Coordinates of C-alpha atoms in Angstrom, one line a residue:
X79 CA 188.9 240.3 51.9
X80 CA 190.7 241.2 49.3
X81 CA 192.1 244.6 51.0
X82 CA 196.0 244.2 50.6
X83 CA 197.7 243.1 54.0
X84 CA 201.3 243.9 54.5
X85 CA 201.2 243.1 58.3
X86 CA 200.7 239.4 56.9
X87 CA 203.5 239.9 54.3
X88 CA 205.7 240.9 58.5
X89 CA 204.8 237.7 59.7
X90 CA 206.2 235.9 55.8
X91 CA 209.4 237.5 57.1
X92 CA 209.6 236.1 60.4
X93 CA 208.4 233.0 58.8
X94 CA 211.1 233.2 56.3
X95 CA 214.0 234.7 58.9
X96 CA 213.3 231.3 60.9
X97 CA 213.5 228.9 58.2
X98 CA 216.2 230.4 56.6
X99 CA 218.5 230.8 60.0
X100 CA 217.4 226.7 61.0
X101 CA 218.9 225.6 57.9
X102 CA 221.9 227.5 58.5
X103 CA 222.4 225.3 62.2
X104 CA 222.5 228.4 64.8
X105 CA 221.6 226.1 67.1
X106 CA 219.6 229.1 68.7
X107 CA 217.2 228.5 66.1
X108 CA 216.5 225.0 66.8
X109 CA 212.9 225.2 66.2
X110 CA 212.6 227.8 62.8
X111 CA 211.4 224.4 61.3
X112 CA 207.1 226.0 62.2
X113 CA 208.1 229.0 59.7
X114 CA 207.1 226.2 56.7
X115 CA 203.6 225.5 58.8
X116 CA 202.8 228.9 59.2
X117 CA 203.7 229.5 55.4
X118 CA 201.2 226.8 55.2
X119 CA 197.9 228.7 56.9
X120 CA 199.3 231.9 54.7
X121 CA 198.7 230.3 52.0
X122 CA 195.2 228.5 52.9
X123 CA 193.8 231.8 54.3
X124 CA 194.8 234.3 51.2
X125 CA 193.8 231.3 48.5
X126 CA 190.7 230.6 50.3
X127 CA 190.0 234.4 50.6
X128 CA 190.5 234.9 46.5
X129 CA 188.6 231.9 45.6
X130 CA 185.9 232.6 47.9
X131 CA 185.4 236.9 46.3
X132 CA 185.4 235.1 42.7
X133 CA 183.1 233.1 43.8
X134 CA 180.6 235.6 45.4
X135 CA 181.8 237.9 42.2
X136 CA 180.6 235.1 39.5
X137 CA 184.3 234.9 37.9
X138 CA 186.0 232.2 39.2
X139 CA 187.5 229.8 37.6
X140 CA 189.8 226.0 37.5
X141 CA 191.2 227.3 34.6
X142 CA 192.5 230.9 35.7
X143 CA 193.3 229.7 39.7
X144 CA 195.9 227.3 37.6
X145 CA 197.1 229.8 35.6
X146 CA 198.2 231.6 38.1
X147 CA 199.3 228.7 40.1
X148 CA 201.4 228.1 37.1
X149 CA 202.5 231.1 36.4
X150 CA 203.6 231.5 40.5
X151 CA 205.7 228.4 40.0
X152 CA 207.1 229.1 36.9
X153 CA 208.6 231.9 37.8
X154 CA 210.7 230.9 40.7
X155 CA 211.5 227.6 40.3
X156 CA 212.7 227.5 36.6
X157 CA 215.5 229.8 37.4
X158 CA 216.5 227.7 40.8
X159 CA 216.3 224.4 39.1
X160 CA 218.5 225.3 36.4
X161 CA 221.2 226.1 38.9
X162 CA 220.3 222.7 40.5
X163 CA 221.1 221.2 38.0
X164 CA 224.4 222.8 36.7
X165 CA 225.8 222.4 39.7
X166 CA 225.0 218.8 40.2
X167 CA 226.2 217.3 37.5
X168 CA 229.7 219.5 38.0
X169 CA 230.2 218.8 41.6
X170 CA 228.5 215.6 42.0
X171 CA 229.6 212.1 42.2
X172 CA 227.0 209.5 40.1
X173 CA 225.5 208.0 42.9
X174 CA 223.9 211.3 44.1
X175 CA 223.4 212.7 40.4
X176 CA 221.0 209.7 40.2
X177 CA 219.4 210.5 42.9
X178 CA 219.5 214.2 42.6
X179 CA 217.2 213.5 39.1
X180 CA 215.0 211.2 41.3
X181 CA 214.5 214.0 43.3
X182 CA 213.7 216.4 40.2
X183 CA 211.7 213.8 38.7
X184 CA 209.7 214.3 42.2
X185 CA 209.8 217.6 41.8
X186 CA 208.1 217.7 38.7
X187 CA 205.4 216.1 39.1
X188 CA 204.7 217.6 43.0
X189 CA 205.6 214.0 44.5
X190 CA 208.9 215.5 45.7
X191 CA 207.3 215.4 49.9
X192 CA 206.9 210.9 49.1
X193 CA 210.6 210.8 47.6
X194 CA 212.3 212.1 50.5
X195 CA 210.2 210.2 53.0
X196 CA 211.2 207.3 50.9
X197 CA 215.1 208.2 51.3
X198 CA 215.0 208.7 55.0
X199 CA 217.1 207.0 57.2
X200 CA 220.4 206.5 58.3
X201 CA 222.2 206.0 55.3
X202 CA 220.0 208.5 52.9
X203 CA 221.5 211.0 51.1
X204 CA 222.9 213.7 53.2
X205 CA 221.2 217.2 53.0
X206 CA 223.8 218.8 51.0
X207 CA 223.9 216.8 48.1
X208 CA 219.7 217.0 48.1
X209 CA 219.4 220.6 46.3
X210 CA 215.5 220.0 46.4
X211 CA 215.1 218.6 49.9
X212 CA 212.8 221.6 50.6
X213 CA 210.3 221.4 48.2
X214 CA 208.8 218.9 49.6
X215 CA 206.5 221.3 51.6
X216 CA 206.1 222.4 48.3
X217 CA 204.7 219.5 46.2
X218 CA 202.4 219.6 49.8
X219 CA 201.2 222.8 49.1
X220 CA 200.2 221.4 45.3
X221 CA 199.0 218.6 45.9
X222 CA 196.2 220.3 48.4
X223 CA 195.1 222.7 46.0
X224 CA 194.5 220.0 43.3
X225 CA 191.5 218.8 45.0
X226 CA 190.8 221.8 48.0
X227 CA 189.1 224.5 44.9
X228 CA 187.0 221.4 43.3
X229 CA 185.5 221.1 46.7
X230 CA 184.8 224.4 47.6
X231 CA 183.4 224.6 43.9
X232 CA 180.6 221.8 45.6
X233 CA 180.3 223.1 49.2
X234 CA 179.4 226.9 47.8
X235 CA 176.2 225.6 47.0
X236 CA 175.7 224.2 50.3
X237 CA 176.8 227.5 52.7
X238 CA 176.1 225.9 56.1
X239 CA 177.7 223.4 55.3
X240 CA 180.8 224.5 54.4
X241 CA 182.4 225.9 57.2
X242 CA 182.3 222.7 58.8
X243 CA 182.9 220.1 56.4
X244 CA 186.2 222.0 55.9
X245 CA 186.1 222.3 60.0
X246 CA 186.1 218.0 59.7
X247 CA 188.7 216.9 57.4
X248 CA 190.8 220.0 59.6
X249 CA 190.0 217.7 62.5
X250 CA 190.5 214.2 60.6
X251 CA 193.8 215.2 59.1
X252 CA 195.2 216.6 62.6
X253 CA 194.3 213.3 63.9
X254 CA 195.8 211.5 61.4
X255 CA 199.0 213.7 62.0
X256 CA 199.1 212.7 66.2
X257 CA 198.4 209.3 65.2
X258 CA 201.9 208.9 63.1
X259 CA 203.1 210.2 65.6
X260 CA 202.0 208.3 68.3
X261 CA 202.8 205.4 66.5
X262 CA 206.3 206.0 66.4
X263 CA 206.1 207.3 62.5
X264 CA 207.9 210.5 62.8
X265 CA 209.2 211.0 59.3
X266 CA 205.8 209.7 57.9
X267 CA 204.5 212.1 60.3
X268 CA 206.2 215.0 58.8
X269 CA 206.5 214.4 54.8
X270 CA 203.0 213.0 54.2
X271 CA 200.3 215.6 52.7
X272 CA 197.6 214.0 55.3
X273 CA 199.4 214.9 58.3
X274 CA 200.2 218.7 56.8
X275 CA 196.9 219.6 55.2
X276 CA 195.0 220.6 58.4
X277 CA 197.5 223.4 59.0
X278 CA 196.4 224.5 55.0
X279 CA 192.7 224.6 56.2
X280 CA 193.3 225.9 59.7
X281 CA 194.1 229.1 57.1
X282 CA 190.9 228.1 54.8
X283 CA 188.9 228.3 57.8
X284 CA 189.9 232.0 58.8
X285 CA 189.1 232.5 55.6
X286 CA 185.2 230.3 55.8
X287 CA 184.2 233.1 58.5
X288 CA 185.7 237.0 57.9
X289 CA 183.2 237.9 60.6
X290 CA 185.6 237.4 63.0
X291 CA 188.4 239.4 61.4
X292 CA 185.6 242.0 61.4
X293 CA 185.3 241.9 65.6
X294 CA 188.7 242.2 66.1
X295 CA 189.4 245.9 66.2
X296 CA 189.3 246.4 70.3
X297 CA 191.3 244.0 71.3
X298 CA 194.2 243.4 67.7
X299 CA 196.8 244.3 70.0
X300 CA 196.7 241.5 72.6
X301 CA 195.7 239.0 69.8
X302 CA 199.0 240.6 67.8
X303 CA 201.3 240.9 70.7
X304 CA 199.6 236.5 71.9
X305 CA 200.1 235.5 68.1
X306 CA 203.6 236.6 68.5
X307 CA 204.3 234.9 71.4
X308 CA 203.0 231.9 70.2
X309 CA 205.3 231.9 66.8
X310 CA 208.3 233.0 68.1
X311 CA 208.6 230.9 70.8
X312 CA 208.6 227.3 69.1
X313 CA 211.4 228.5 66.9
X314 CA 214.1 229.2 69.8
X315 CA 212.0 226.3 72.3
X316 CA 211.7 223.2 69.9
X317 CA 214.4 221.0 68.4
X318 CA 215.1 217.9 67.1
X319 CA 213.6 215.9 69.7
X320 CA 209.9 218.0 69.4
X321 CA 207.4 215.2 67.7
X322 CA 206.4 217.3 64.5
X323 CA 203.6 218.4 63.4
X324 CA 201.2 217.1 65.7
X325 CA 200.0 218.7 68.8
X326 CA 203.2 221.1 68.9
X327 CA 202.3 222.4 66.0
X328 CA 199.3 224.0 67.5
X329 CA 201.0 226.9 69.1
X330 CA 202.3 228.3 66.1
X331 CA 199.3 227.8 64.3
X332 CA 197.4 229.1 66.7
X333 CA 199.8 232.3 67.0
X334 CA 199.4 232.7 62.6
X335 CA 195.8 232.4 63.2
X336 CA 195.7 235.2 65.9
X337 CA 197.8 237.4 64.2
X338 CA 195.8 237.5 60.6
X339 CA 192.5 237.8 62.8
X340 CA 193.5 240.5 64.3
X341 CA 191.8 243.0 62.6
X342 CA 194.0 245.0 59.9
X343 CA 192.5 248.8 60.7
X344 CA 194.2 249.1 64.5
X345 CA 197.9 250.8 63.8
X346 CA 198.5 249.2 66.9
X347 CA 202.8 249.1 67.9
X348 CA 202.6 245.7 67.0
X349 CA 200.6 246.3 63.3
X350 CA 203.7 249.1 62.7
X351 CA 206.3 246.3 64.0
X352 CA 204.5 243.8 61.1
X353 CA 204.7 246.7 58.4
X354 CA 207.8 248.2 58.8
X355 CA 209.1 248.5 55.6
X356 CA 211.9 246.4 55.7
X357 CA 210.0 243.4 57.7
X358 CA 207.3 243.7 54.9
X359 CA 209.9 243.7 52.2
X360 CA 211.8 240.2 53.5
X361 CA 207.8 239.0 53.1
X362 CA 207.5 239.7 49.6
X363 CA 210.6 238.1 48.3
X364 CA 210.1 234.8 50.9
X365 CA 209.3 232.5 48.3
X366 CA 212.0 233.3 46.3
X367 CA 214.5 233.2 49.3
X368 CA 212.5 230.0 50.4
X369 CA 213.3 228.4 46.9
X370 CA 217.2 229.7 46.7
X371 CA 218.6 230.2 50.0
X372 CA 218.7 226.1 50.7
X373 CA 220.3 225.1 47.0
X374 CA 222.6 227.6 47.8
X375 CA 223.1 226.8 51.5
X376 CA 223.7 223.0 49.7
X377 CA 226.1 224.2 47.4
X378 CA 228.4 225.7 50.1
X379 CA 228.6 223.3 51.9
X380 CA 229.8 221.0 49.0
X381 CA 232.9 223.2 48.3
X382 CA 233.8 224.2 51.7
X383 CA 233.4 220.6 52.8
X384 CA 233.3 222.0 56.2
X385 CA 231.4 225.0 56.4
X386 CA 231.4 227.6 59.3
X387 CA 230.1 230.0 60.5
X388 CA 231.3 232.8 57.9
X389 CA 230.7 231.0 55.3
X390 CA 227.1 230.0 56.2
X391 CA 227.0 234.2 56.8
X392 CA 227.9 234.7 53.1
X393 CA 225.5 231.7 51.8
X394 CA 222.5 233.2 53.6
X395 CA 223.5 237.0 52.2
X396 CA 223.9 235.3 48.4
X397 CA 220.8 233.9 48.9
X398 CA 219.1 236.9 50.1
X399 CA 220.4 238.8 46.4
X400 CA 219.6 236.3 44.6
X401 CA 216.1 236.2 45.6
X402 CA 215.8 239.7 45.5
X403 CA 216.6 240.2 41.4
X404 CA 214.5 236.5 40.8
X405 CA 211.6 238.7 42.5
X406 CA 212.0 242.0 41.0
X407 CA 213.1 240.7 37.3
X408 CA 211.3 237.2 37.0
X409 CA 208.6 235.8 39.5
X410 CA 206.5 239.8 39.7
X411 CA 207.2 240.1 35.7
X412 CA 205.6 237.4 35.3
X413 CA 203.0 236.6 37.4
X414 CA 201.3 240.4 36.4
X415 CA 201.6 238.9 32.9
X416 CA 204.5 242.0 31.8
X417 CA 205.8 238.1 30.1
X418 CA 204.7 234.9 29.0
X419 CA 201.6 234.5 27.2
X420 CA 197.8 234.0 28.7
X421 CA 194.9 232.1 29.3
X422 CA 195.8 228.4 27.5
X423 CA 198.9 229.3 26.6
X424 CA 200.5 228.3 29.8
X425 CA 199.2 225.2 29.9
X426 CA 201.0 224.1 27.3
X427 CA 204.0 225.7 28.8
X428 CA 203.7 224.5 31.6
X429 CA 203.0 221.2 30.2
X430 CA 206.2 221.5 28.1
X431 CA 208.5 222.5 31.4
X432 CA 207.4 219.7 33.2
X433 CA 208.5 217.4 30.4
X434 CA 212.0 219.0 30.1
X435 CA 212.3 218.5 33.1
X436 CA 211.5 215.5 33.6
X437 CA 213.4 213.9 30.7
X438 CA 216.4 215.4 31.7
X439 CA 215.9 214.0 35.4
X440 CA 215.0 210.4 33.2
X441 CA 218.0 210.7 31.5
X442 CA 220.1 211.3 34.4
X443 CA 219.0 208.5 36.3
X444 CA 219.1 205.9 33.0
X445 CA 222.7 206.6 32.5
X446 CA 223.2 206.4 36.2
X447 CA 224.5 209.8 36.9
X448 CA 226.8 209.9 33.5
X449 CA 230.3 208.3 35.4
X450 CA 231.8 209.5 32.1
X451 CA 232.2 213.3 33.1
X452 CA 235.3 212.4 35.5
X453 CA 238.3 210.2 34.7
X454 CA 238.5 206.7 35.5
X455 CA 240.6 207.5 38.6
X456 CA 238.1 209.5 40.1
X457 CA 235.1 206.8 39.9
X458 CA 237.1 204.1 41.3
X459 CA 238.5 206.4 44.0
X460 CA 234.4 207.5 44.6
X461 CA 233.7 203.3 43.9
X462 CA 236.2 202.0 46.6
X463 CA 234.9 204.7 49.5
X464 CA 231.2 204.4 49.4
X465 CA 231.5 200.3 49.6
X466 CA 229.8 198.6 51.9
X467 CA 230.7 195.5 53.5
X468 CA 227.7 192.8 53.1
X469 CA 226.7 191.6 56.8
X470 CA 225.9 187.4 56.3
X471 CA 222.1 187.0 57.1
X472 CA 220.4 187.1 60.5
X473 CA 224.3 190.0 61.4
X474 CA 221.3 192.8 61.5
X475 CA 218.0 193.1 60.9
X476 CA 216.8 195.9 61.9
X477 CA 213.0 194.9 61.8
X478 CA 212.5 191.3 63.3
X479 CA 215.1 191.6 66.0
X480 CA 218.2 190.5 67.3
X481 CA 219.0 186.8 66.4
X482 CA 217.5 184.2 69.0
X483 CA 221.7 183.0 69.6
X484 CA 223.7 184.5 72.1
X485 CA 226.7 184.3 69.7
X486 CA 225.4 187.0 67.5
X487 CA 228.4 187.5 63.8
X488 CA 231.7 186.0 64.5
X489 CA 234.0 187.3 62.7
X490 CA 238.3 187.0 63.3
X491 CA 239.5 184.0 64.5
X492 CA 238.1 181.2 66.4
X493 CA 236.6 182.1 69.5
X494 CA 236.5 178.8 72.0
X495 CA 234.1 180.2 74.3
X496 CA 236.1 183.8 74.8
X497 CA 235.7 186.8 72.8
X498 CA 238.0 189.3 72.0
X499 CA 236.3 192.6 71.3
X500 CA 232.4 193.2 70.9
X501 CA 232.1 195.5 68.2
X502 CA 227.9 196.9 69.5
X503 CA 225.6 200.1 68.5
X504 CA 222.9 201.0 66.4
X505 CA 222.8 200.6 62.4
X506 CA 226.7 202.4 62.7
X507 CA 227.9 199.7 64.2
X508 CA 227.4 197.3 60.8
X509 CA 228.6 200.0 58.9
X510 CA 232.0 199.6 60.6
X511 CA 232.0 196.2 60.8
X512 CA 235.0 195.2 57.8
X513 CA 237.2 197.8 59.7
X514 CA 237.2 195.9 62.9
X515 CA 236.6 192.7 61.2
X516 CA 240.2 193.7 59.3
X517 CA 241.2 194.4 61.9
X518 CA 240.7 191.3 64.0
X519 CA 241.9 189.3 61.2
X520 CA 245.3 190.3 60.9
X521 CA 246.0 190.0 64.6
X522 CA 244.2 186.8 65.0
X523 CA 241.5 187.9 67.5
X524 CA 237.5 187.3 67.5
X525 CA 235.0 189.7 67.4
X526 CA 231.3 189.9 67.9
X527 CA 228.9 192.2 65.5
X528 CA 225.9 193.1 68.0
X529 CA 223.9 195.9 66.1
X530 CA 220.8 196.7 66.3
X531 CA 219.2 199.7 63.8
X532 CA 218.1 202.5 66.1
X533 CA 219.3 201.5 69.5
X534 CA 221.7 202.8 71.0
X535 CA 224.4 200.9 72.5
X536 CA 223.7 201.2 75.8
X537 CA 221.8 199.6 78.6
X538 CA 218.3 200.3 79.8
X539 CA 217.8 202.7 76.5
X540 CA 215.0 202.3 74.0
X541 CA 213.2 204.5 71.3
X542 CA 210.1 206.7 72.3
X543 CA 208.9 204.1 69.3
X544 CA 209.3 201.2 70.8
X545 CA 206.8 201.2 73.4
X546 CA 205.9 199.4 74.5
X547 CA 207.8 196.2 73.0
X548 CA 210.7 198.0 74.3
X549 CA 213.0 195.4 71.7
X550 CA 216.4 198.3 72.1
X551 CA 216.8 197.1 75.6
X552 CA 215.5 193.4 75.1
X553 CA 218.7 193.3 72.6
X554 CA 220.8 195.8 74.7
X555 CA 220.2 192.9 77.6
X556 CA 221.0 190.3 75.4
X557 CA 224.3 191.7 74.9
X558 CA 225.0 192.4 78.4
X559 CA 224.7 189.1 78.8
X560 CA 226.6 187.4 76.3
X561 CA 229.4 189.9 77.0
X562 CA 229.4 188.6 80.3
X563 CA 228.8 184.8 79.8
X564 CA 231.6 185.0 76.8
X565 CA 234.0 187.0 79.1
X566 CA 235.1 190.0 76.6
X567 CA 238.2 192.0 76.5
X568 CA 237.2 195.1 75.1
X569 CA 233.7 196.2 74.0
X570 CA 233.5 198.5 71.0
X571 CA 230.2 201.3 71.1
X572 CA 229.2 202.7 67.8
X573 CA 226.2 205.0 66.8
X574 CA 225.4 208.4 66.0
X575 CA 225.2 209.7 69.2
X576 CA 224.3 213.4 67.8
X577 CA 220.6 211.6 66.7
X578 CA 220.4 209.4 69.9
X579 CA 221.7 213.0 72.1
X580 CA 220.5 216.2 70.2
X581 CA 217.5 214.0 68.1
X582 CA 214.1 212.1 68.5
X583 CA 215.7 208.2 68.3
X584 CA 216.2 207.3 71.9
X585 CA 214.4 207.6 75.0
X586 CA 216.0 206.3 78.7
X587 CA 214.1 205.0 81.4
X588 CA 213.8 206.9 84.3
X589 CA 211.0 204.4 86.3
X590 CA 213.3 201.8 86.8
X591 CA 213.7 200.6 90.8
X592 CA 216.4 200.5 92.9
X593 CA 217.3 197.1 92.3
X594 CA 217.1 197.6 88.3
X595 CA 219.8 200.2 88.4
X596 CA 222.0 198.3 91.2
X597 CA 221.7 195.1 88.6
X598 CA 223.2 198.0 86.2
X599 CA 226.1 199.2 87.8
X600 CA 227.4 195.3 88.3

């Protein structure tokens, strides 16, 4: 298992191209996010193979293992962090710079996935000013390797139990992932380490059963073809509405396992495709390309404001160029020990690098994003643009549901039993109430706010994770009754429509009786 596998680099190429095209927002690649999951499988397979081989040869040590991890981390990430920090200090507003500093601190402590989980939501920081957002997957991988090598050191004494123990952990992790999805906690399922570990463990299981690969030479071609179909199909068939990971992740994960399990001794057409020189090269620079592409995409989107396909094509070309330079001039010399010290000195370098990054992040956070970087007029303009209207208690309560009083929250002139306007929608309606309440005040009109987070302003509709209680439907039924009783003349619908149409937030009832549908139209 110590023989180089160029076909795995070919699989890496498929992964990174899928991820890059997905992040570039090319619609046909709507499921390109599965590339990250395949990377997890590859990592689990290769690193477990290395650990097991070294254990059998009696030369494995945890210090040696973590030295190699440090070399991989330091080599490629430091230039990226320098770029992102300089760009953030130069172009980000104070508030966005504070968020970046927090993410930088999370990056340095390998907790980025938990940090970005805490930042999700409608009013989270936009992706283009989150240049380290993609580091969530790196954090999960490093968290996994904090405990897995030590676990193997224990299990190697019980070889018969090793595979079963790893398999049991994989099943538990997969079950947790699917449980979170069934509970509607999709963000937690996506970012949580525990819901992702099974993908790394799947690759590890294949490494622990090398006899599987040894017996696949006769069927290598159908295995590779089936694997390619299972890997590539989700890239174009999945999308934002796909609950992920969980059951949906089984397709790309199984496909990756089939490709890796296909005997490398079989030089069939699929093998030649995966091992073509350009494909292998893209696979070799895939790690650097993964690190570079997202910050460059964010920079282009920040500077171009309304980035189009041409801008993103330039961003992709620049990302590939930076990845190639980083791979040849930094990553490879460091990983092969041509530069940087060896052994225990690497621990000191890691500690020093982490401390420097943490100090920069803490300083920016503590100084509120260094507002003195810009003139007072700039800060004043930003403050006016970002101020949010503070709603009275009970107007918008995402957790406890709509108020029991059908009057909702009133603005503008007194309604005297009739309401001129209703502003109805999800949390974005609450964000728009300032403008509409000002309009109502200036014209002597009454305005009612009916806002509930995550609920589209549509009758007989609810979010999939509202099942079985359907609070969105109950809320919207209350709005319908109020509109009728208050003789409302104008209803304004405000929502994050792109999320409800293309995302996973809304599911519409297809099982109402004809009577219910008739009542909806009345």
